[in-house]
Amino acid sequence: MPLGDSITAGVGSSTGAGYRAPLYDDLKRAAKSVDFVGSLRTGAMPDGDNEGHPGWRIDQIAKAADCSVPAQRPNVVTLHAGTNDLNQNHDVKAAPARLGSLIDQVLDDDPEATVLVADLVPATKPGLQPLIDAYNAQLPSVVGGFRDRGKHVALLDMSAVTTADLAQPAHPNDTGYRKMADVFLDGIAQAAADGWLEDPRSGTGKGCGSADDDGSKAGPGWEAIGVIAPGMNTCTGRTDLVEINGDGRADYVKVGDDGSVCAAFNTPGADLLHPHWVNPTPGRGLFPPMGPAGFGAGVRFADVTGDGRDEYLYVSPEGAVTAWLNDGRQGDDDQLPYFGRNLGVIAPGVRGATREQIRFADINGDRRADFLRVTETGAVDAYVNTPDSDGTIHWKEWLNWAGGVQGGSRDKLRLADVNGDRKDDYLIVGSTGAVHAYINNGGGGAGSFIKELYFVNETGYPGDKTTFRDVDGDGKADYVVIYDGGAIRAWHNRGGNTG
């Protein structure tokens, strides 16, 4: 069982499998039988099962392991964890002790297992390496305690991986992952020579909330899919899922600090729920750099023309909106594919409303995104997208379309169509992923909203990374978690938890 964080998942590698792919190949040549296990299935490799969770801290990894280890009963666990604790400044001094608790938990659930603990690979993110050095310095005493008790736990030295082997500030490239695979292979060989490796015991199944489990912590209205995108190595920037090519399946984009856009189209993979990501413009992005550093913070995507394709929008700090038309064709200069024509300022903004207050959503089901002003408490004034005969957009004021709800706020608000009626609904996401839905039955003064508490049960995933996008093209927005590094996890919307 490969267990850990995004480095276990393989973020930064060309295969999306990291060290797992070369380690699997090496083990297939050296062992009679090899079976990688875990509740996730990611990466371009013959056996992609793993327990690598991008963005997760040790305590979060422990929750997943508490399900998957007793379910799978692996005889070897390769563990790399702790980088996110340090990067998120999460009780840094206690991080080595938390790793020790995780190892203890694994051995309690699977006493015959051999646990091979990697020290953390280096990082170039400012301020992170000193924390990694201090953390790694504590690991010999953590692991030594298990060895003193006769447990099959070994610490593996990953110092062969250097900053020259990084694809991203905290993730190795293929060379770095190859070096990690070599160290893990040597560790497994030494464990075998020491007589540590025992035959795996029978487990209980895939584990709770896994990609193959019809149920999930999100509730019966949601099917856990797992990680649907491991990240994009060729571009950096803010990650989102938006509708570029009009097929109804949200596409993967990264928006650079300068407003440039890279994309991968969401095309059906082995099934509709597991996308195959295709670069539509090899060698260049969908949109070139548009401005100085910071321009990308104002970039949004929304379908303001009603043709099923999202336009590229720039919202100024004062809330004015400039749009570039997405006509689905490459621009005449061969440099602006899909977003070829500047429509100019389509909305001058609302007096007193800043960029942070502006949202776009289709509140009346006409397929055209409307302009919304959201207060700090989550109340919404709408300006309905009403085109005239020549297509010029006029905005019809609808004050107090949503009055806000108890416990709501602008930061917690998401707007998405979760019931498939084409009207975006009002959703409040809690800090640990639970969602209360207020189904759009017409809005304030026109049918109001239908309350569905715990439309998504608490998942344990961070609310600030949680949103809704239609991944499979069925017209209902799915529950997704978008990590800072670009990986995306999803739950298929079966209709949500109701009643």
XYZ file of C-alpha atoms in Angstrom:
499
model
C 0.000 0.000 0.000
C 1.533 3.326 -1.072
C 0.309 5.623 1.725
C 0.705 9.356 2.085
C 0.226 12.698 0.386
C 0.569 14.166 -3.115
C 4.082 12.743 -3.467
C 2.580 9.295 -2.950
C -0.092 10.170 -5.504
C 2.613 11.241 -7.961
C 1.946 14.942 -8.488
C 4.713 16.392 -10.666
C 5.424 13.184 -12.594
C 4.642 12.691 -16.274
C 2.595 9.571 -15.487
C 0.676 10.945 -12.525
C 1.917 7.884 -10.621
C 5.205 9.170 -9.216
C 7.457 6.555 -7.618
C 4.698 3.955 -7.787
C 5.098 3.236 -11.513
C 8.842 2.401 -11.519
C 8.560 0.595 -8.176
C 5.752 -1.576 -9.531
C 7.787 -2.440 -12.632
C 10.825 -3.330 -10.515
C 8.804 -5.485 -8.143
C 7.155 -7.329 -11.026
C 10.627 -8.408 -12.137
C 11.780 -9.323 -8.636
C 8.759 -10.908 -6.958
C 6.452 -13.842 -7.667
C 3.340 -11.741 -7.154
C 2.702 -8.010 -6.766
C -0.573 -6.267 -5.945
C -0.688 -2.573 -5.071
C -3.706 -1.744 -2.914
C -5.633 1.308 -1.724
C -9.005 2.997 -2.079
C -7.780 5.256 -4.926
C -6.832 4.351 -8.475
C -4.675 6.990 -10.162
C -1.755 7.310 -12.549
C -0.747 5.758 -15.873
C 0.443 2.348 -14.662
C -0.884 -1.235 -14.725
C -1.917 -1.251 -11.047
C -2.759 2.272 -9.912
C -4.322 1.392 -6.547
C -2.906 3.568 -3.786
C -3.677 5.686 -0.745
C -2.004 8.938 -1.837
C -4.023 12.043 -0.954
C -2.853 15.394 -2.408
C -2.975 18.226 0.095
C -3.622 16.010 3.122
C -1.925 16.319 6.492
C -0.925 13.344 8.617
C -4.142 13.448 10.661
C -6.222 13.372 7.474
C -4.169 10.528 6.021
C -4.731 8.640 9.266
C -8.509 8.833 8.762
C -8.186 7.271 5.308
C -5.761 4.638 6.572
C -8.154 3.705 9.358
C -10.530 2.508 6.640
C -8.158 1.181 3.993
C -5.532 -0.656 6.055
C -7.913 -3.091 7.809
C -9.851 -3.432 4.566
C -6.753 -4.370 2.549
C -4.281 -5.796 5.123
C -1.148 -5.028 3.031
C 2.044 -6.824 4.002
C 4.102 -3.734 3.030
C 3.241 -0.067 3.485
C 5.426 2.595 1.826
C 4.813 5.849 3.707
C 5.669 9.459 2.847
C 3.740 12.030 4.893
C 4.234 15.324 6.716
C 4.985 17.877 3.995
C 1.474 19.338 4.158
C 1.592 19.649 7.956
C 4.678 21.817 7.546
C 3.420 23.717 4.501
C 0.119 24.501 6.249
C 1.901 25.402 9.500
C -0.273 22.848 11.290
C 1.190 22.310 14.791
C 4.597 21.769 13.219
C 6.430 20.721 16.369
C 4.020 17.844 16.941
C 4.155 16.574 13.340
C 6.747 13.818 14.010
C 4.643 12.573 16.910
C 1.578 12.485 14.641
C 3.543 10.377 12.184
C 4.373 8.003 15.015
C 0.680 7.776 15.880
C -0.141 6.991 12.251
C 2.436 4.175 12.199
C 1.009 2.852 15.470
C -2.480 2.899 13.972
C -1.344 1.017 10.869
C 0.286 -1.685 12.996
C -2.754 -1.952 15.248
C -4.924 -2.519 12.176
C -2.386 -4.774 10.437
C 0.088 -6.216 12.993
C 2.047 -8.302 10.466
C 2.738 -5.378 8.145
C 6.161 -3.954 7.348
C 6.091 -0.150 7.323
C 8.794 1.596 5.312
C 8.918 5.261 6.310
C 10.525 7.732 3.920
C 11.984 10.920 5.277
C 10.649 13.962 3.428
C 12.079 14.878 0.053
C 13.332 18.469 -0.309
C 11.392 21.551 -1.387
C 12.257 24.950 -2.809
C 9.208 26.797 -1.511
C 10.500 29.691 0.635
C 10.671 28.787 4.315
C 9.695 25.152 3.888
C 13.084 23.402 3.760
C 14.155 24.353 7.325
C 10.907 22.815 8.589
C 11.561 19.667 6.542
C 15.089 19.414 7.959
C 13.833 19.729 11.537
C 11.086 17.166 10.901
C 13.451 14.671 9.290
C 15.875 15.032 12.195
C 13.177 13.657 14.547
C 12.318 10.600 12.468
C 15.163 8.306 13.619
C 13.897 8.491 17.201
C 10.271 8.014 16.066
C 11.093 4.926 14.025
C 13.662 3.670 16.535
C 10.948 3.340 19.152
C 9.124 0.824 16.973
C 12.288 -1.124 16.242
C 12.974 -1.315 19.984
C 9.538 -2.954 20.392
C 10.294 -5.524 17.701
C 8.035 -3.934 15.110
C 8.864 -4.169 11.426
C 9.345 -0.447 10.777
C 12.310 1.016 8.889
C 13.348 4.570 8.070
C 14.470 5.123 4.477
C 16.876 7.891 3.546
C 15.610 9.896 0.544
C 18.587 12.295 0.452
C 19.423 11.075 -3.063
C 16.505 13.259 -4.176
C 17.798 16.813 -4.475
C 16.271 20.119 -5.466
C 17.551 19.447 -8.991
C 15.057 16.567 -9.082
C 11.956 18.725 -8.501
C 9.252 19.458 -11.078
C 7.466 21.843 -8.689
C 8.520 23.568 -5.462
C 7.493 20.556 -3.365
C 7.110 17.679 -5.852
C 9.756 15.558 -7.607
C 10.090 15.154 -11.343
C 10.400 11.763 -13.007
C 14.083 11.524 -12.069
C 13.320 12.268 -8.442
C 10.519 9.713 -8.349
C 12.826 7.139 -9.962
C 15.271 7.723 -7.092
C 12.458 7.304 -4.547
C 11.446 4.016 -6.208
C 15.037 2.767 -5.942
C 15.142 3.528 -2.205
C 11.781 1.850 -1.578
C 12.867 -1.188 -3.632
C 16.048 -1.518 -1.557
C 13.960 -1.181 1.597
C 11.619 -3.973 0.519
C 14.582 -6.178 -0.442
C 16.177 -5.609 2.968
C 12.889 -6.384 4.718
C 12.694 -9.646 2.782
C 16.311 -10.500 3.691
C 15.525 -9.814 7.363
C 12.555 -12.157 7.255
C 10.032 -9.378 7.801
C 7.732 -10.019 4.848
C 4.737 -12.183 5.635
C 1.912 -13.290 3.397
C -0.885 -10.711 3.283
C -3.956 -11.470 5.387
C -7.501 -11.223 4.069
C -9.035 -7.799 4.528
C -12.608 -6.653 4.587
C -12.848 -4.960 1.165
C -12.007 -1.666 -0.496
C -12.560 0.503 2.570
C -15.005 3.228 3.484
C -15.633 5.993 1.000
C -13.407 4.444 -1.671
C -13.790 4.942 -5.395
C -15.267 1.442 -5.666
C -17.616 1.805 -2.732
C -21.204 2.739 -3.616
C -21.528 4.537 -0.322
C -19.442 7.432 0.956
C -19.161 9.750 3.904
C -20.914 12.349 1.729
C -24.118 10.355 2.078
C -26.295 8.103 -0.119
C -26.894 10.881 -2.627
C -23.222 10.943 -3.622
C -20.939 8.336 -5.178
C -17.256 8.682 -4.317
C -15.231 8.698 -7.536
C -11.799 9.452 -6.089
C -9.097 11.609 -7.646
C -10.204 12.490 -11.187
C -7.233 14.742 -12.022
C -3.731 14.377 -10.541
C -2.691 17.888 -11.629
C -1.086 19.582 -14.632
C 2.694 19.678 -14.763
C 3.122 21.974 -17.774
C 1.481 25.086 -16.288
C 1.204 26.795 -12.948
C -1.592 28.875 -11.500
C -5.069 28.672 -10.016
C -6.990 25.495 -10.889
C -10.664 25.358 -11.817
C -13.165 23.293 -13.803
C -15.063 25.323 -16.437
C -17.016 24.592 -19.623
C -14.829 25.393 -22.624
C -15.979 23.267 -25.570
C -19.730 23.081 -24.979
C -20.069 19.342 -24.350
C -21.478 19.842 -20.845
C -18.486 18.242 -19.127
C -16.402 20.702 -17.085
C -12.873 21.070 -18.427
C -9.645 21.502 -16.450
C -7.978 24.926 -16.553
C -5.060 26.622 -14.862
C -5.090 30.404 -14.780
C -1.664 31.986 -14.509
C -0.885 35.088 -12.489
C -0.672 37.004 -15.783
C -4.102 35.819 -16.976
C -2.795 33.104 -19.301
C -4.819 29.902 -19.469
C -3.787 26.276 -19.974
C -6.480 23.647 -20.345
C -7.248 19.961 -20.694
C -10.577 18.889 -22.151
C -12.741 16.502 -20.146
C -13.383 13.556 -22.460
C -14.977 10.268 -21.395
C -12.503 7.704 -20.133
C -13.266 4.093 -19.295
C -16.600 5.364 -18.001
C -18.390 8.701 -17.818
C -17.326 9.316 -14.218
C -13.573 9.037 -14.822
C -12.448 11.702 -17.297
C -9.625 11.363 -19.781
C -7.905 14.747 -20.006
C -6.852 15.915 -23.480
C -4.724 19.004 -24.181
C -6.611 20.901 -26.923
C -3.641 23.059 -27.945
C -0.346 21.150 -27.591
C 2.570 23.500 -27.126
C 0.522 26.554 -26.195
C -2.335 27.622 -23.976
C -5.917 28.647 -24.599
C -5.109 32.244 -23.752
C -1.825 34.171 -23.752
C -0.584 36.406 -20.929
C -3.004 39.312 -20.617
C -1.436 41.665 -18.130
C 1.064 42.183 -15.346
C 1.437 40.056 -12.251
C -1.877 39.908 -10.437
C -4.080 40.112 -13.549
C -5.047 36.450 -13.152
C -6.731 37.166 -9.821
C -9.528 38.877 -11.754
C -10.106 36.139 -14.340
C -13.440 34.312 -14.209
C -15.350 32.024 -16.575
C -19.094 32.108 -17.247
C -21.435 31.590 -20.187
C -22.872 35.060 -20.804
C -24.058 34.324 -24.378
C -26.104 31.183 -23.659
C -24.346 28.913 -26.182
C -23.098 26.388 -23.624
C -19.492 27.633 -23.627
C -17.960 29.767 -20.895
C -16.522 33.132 -21.847
C -13.237 34.472 -20.477
C -14.082 37.344 -18.127
C -11.909 39.863 -16.349
C -13.390 41.479 -13.247
C -11.582 44.663 -12.273
C -10.938 45.443 -8.599
C -13.898 47.856 -8.815
C -16.207 45.143 -10.226
C -16.399 46.092 -13.925
C -16.476 43.085 -16.279
C -14.688 42.736 -19.624
C -15.440 39.653 -21.739
C -13.767 37.686 -24.515
C -16.153 35.591 -26.615
C -15.746 31.830 -26.606
C -16.921 30.884 -30.100
C -15.302 27.457 -30.068
C -12.969 28.362 -32.901
C -9.371 29.405 -33.122
C -8.707 33.115 -33.529
C -7.536 34.558 -36.850
C -4.054 35.299 -35.509
C -3.552 31.657 -34.497
C -2.768 32.814 -30.973
C -6.190 33.060 -29.331
C -7.867 29.676 -29.637
C -11.461 29.592 -28.341
C -11.374 33.088 -26.862
C -10.944 35.189 -29.978
C -13.021 38.380 -29.824
C -12.959 41.043 -27.136
C -16.556 42.013 -26.351
C -15.389 44.966 -24.299
C -16.919 45.978 -20.984
C -20.178 44.045 -20.671
C -20.960 45.198 -17.124
C -19.777 48.491 -15.596
C -20.221 47.090 -12.105
C -22.416 48.181 -9.257
C -21.625 51.216 -7.169
C -19.713 50.168 -4.059
C -19.276 46.538 -5.158
C -15.699 45.250 -5.357
C -14.326 42.228 -7.216
C -14.640 40.074 -4.093
C -18.417 40.611 -4.074
C -19.062 39.609 -7.681
C -20.343 36.168 -8.711
C -21.797 34.758 -11.928
C -24.627 32.215 -11.994
C -27.694 31.378 -14.066
C -30.493 32.081 -11.625
C -33.478 31.870 -14.023
C -32.558 28.868 -16.180
C -32.158 30.693 -19.523
C -28.574 29.364 -19.852
C -27.113 32.883 -19.603
C -24.970 33.699 -16.586
C -26.307 36.570 -14.500
C -24.279 39.158 -12.580
C -24.577 38.846 -8.787
C -23.507 41.034 -5.926
C -22.956 39.062 -2.712
C -22.693 40.702 0.692
C -20.383 39.479 3.429
C -23.332 37.655 5.047
C -24.266 35.858 1.816
C -27.246 37.968 0.735
C -27.492 38.300 -3.053
C -28.674 41.093 -5.344
C -29.014 39.857 -8.926
C -28.670 41.638 -12.246
C -30.325 39.375 -14.797
C -28.628 38.938 -18.174
C -31.226 40.230 -20.644
C -29.972 40.594 -24.252
C -31.625 42.813 -26.828
C -32.161 41.855 -30.491
C -28.541 42.479 -31.500
C -27.152 40.492 -28.561
C -26.125 43.475 -26.448
C -26.453 42.542 -22.807
C -28.617 44.578 -20.464
C -28.774 43.824 -16.757
C -32.208 43.807 -15.135
C -32.021 44.510 -11.416
C -33.462 41.950 -8.979
C -32.704 43.133 -5.468
C -32.650 40.602 -2.644
C -32.799 37.559 -4.901
C -31.470 35.673 -1.872
C -31.562 37.098 1.614
C -28.850 34.929 3.094
C -29.208 32.198 5.708
C -28.206 31.723 9.317
C -24.549 30.766 9.494
C -23.973 31.689 5.868
C -21.344 34.013 4.469
C -19.889 35.065 1.144
C -16.888 32.770 1.643
C -19.130 29.764 2.262
C -21.505 30.440 -0.647
C -21.415 28.329 -3.806
C -23.857 28.677 -6.724
C -24.470 25.654 -8.941
C -27.309 23.614 -10.433
C -27.421 20.501 -8.266
C -30.882 19.215 -9.261
C -30.671 19.509 -13.048
C -33.386 22.121 -13.618
C -30.912 24.570 -15.240
C -31.269 27.093 -12.399
C -28.266 27.516 -10.124
C -28.973 26.765 -6.487
C -27.783 28.496 -3.305
C -25.317 26.277 -1.386
C -23.511 26.842 1.911
C -20.343 24.785 2.474
C -19.108 24.215 6.022
C -15.470 24.161 7.106
C -15.283 20.347 6.953
C -17.223 19.846 3.748
C -20.864 19.493 4.817
C -23.309 21.344 2.524
C -26.741 22.801 3.180
C -28.619 23.370 -0.078
C -31.312 25.930 -0.763
C -32.827 24.770 -4.032
C -33.676 27.627 -6.367
C -37.459 27.527 -6.731
C -37.574 30.963 -8.315
C -35.691 33.088 -5.826
C -36.800 35.909 -3.555
C -40.266 37.106 -4.492
C -40.733 34.418 -7.151
C -40.990 31.053 -5.402
C -38.066 31.434 -3.036
C -35.904 28.421 -2.054
C -36.446 24.856 -0.805
C -34.182 23.999 2.129
C -32.288 20.685 2.090
C -30.060 20.482 5.162
C -27.036 18.201 4.868
C -27.505 17.888 1.133
C -23.913 16.665 1.449
C -22.853 15.106 4.745
C -19.597 16.142 6.377
C -16.757 14.635 4.349
C -13.791 15.934 6.335
C -12.454 17.779 3.313
C -11.703 21.505 3.671
C -14.669 23.682 2.813
C -12.558 26.406 1.247
C -11.383 23.941 -1.419
C -14.850 22.478 -2.004
C -17.186 23.498 -4.817
C -19.569 22.066 -7.434
C -18.944 21.371 -11.131
C -20.616 19.041 -13.657
C -17.936 16.414 -14.277
C -19.975 13.801 -16.172
C -22.254 16.027 -18.261
C -25.563 14.848 -16.793
C -26.746 18.394 -16.026
C -26.270 18.115 -12.249
C -23.217 19.675 -10.618
C -20.998 17.183 -8.796
C -19.186 17.743 -5.491
C -15.480 18.419 -6.064
C -12.453 19.274 -3.964
C -9.777 21.264 -5.826
C -6.385 21.182 -4.140
C -3.861 24.032 -4.346
C -1.478 21.800 -6.291
C -4.091 21.159 -8.977
C -5.351 17.676 -8.055
C -9.133 17.237 -8.023
C -11.276 14.749 -6.121
C -14.959 14.238 -7.000
C -18.240 12.729 -5.865
C -20.927 11.968 -8.466
C -24.248 13.678 -7.788
C -26.909 10.976 -7.523
C -29.499 13.554 -6.543
C -27.997 14.625 -3.251
C -29.180 13.741 0.227
C -32.831 14.715 0.537
C -35.571 14.341 3.060
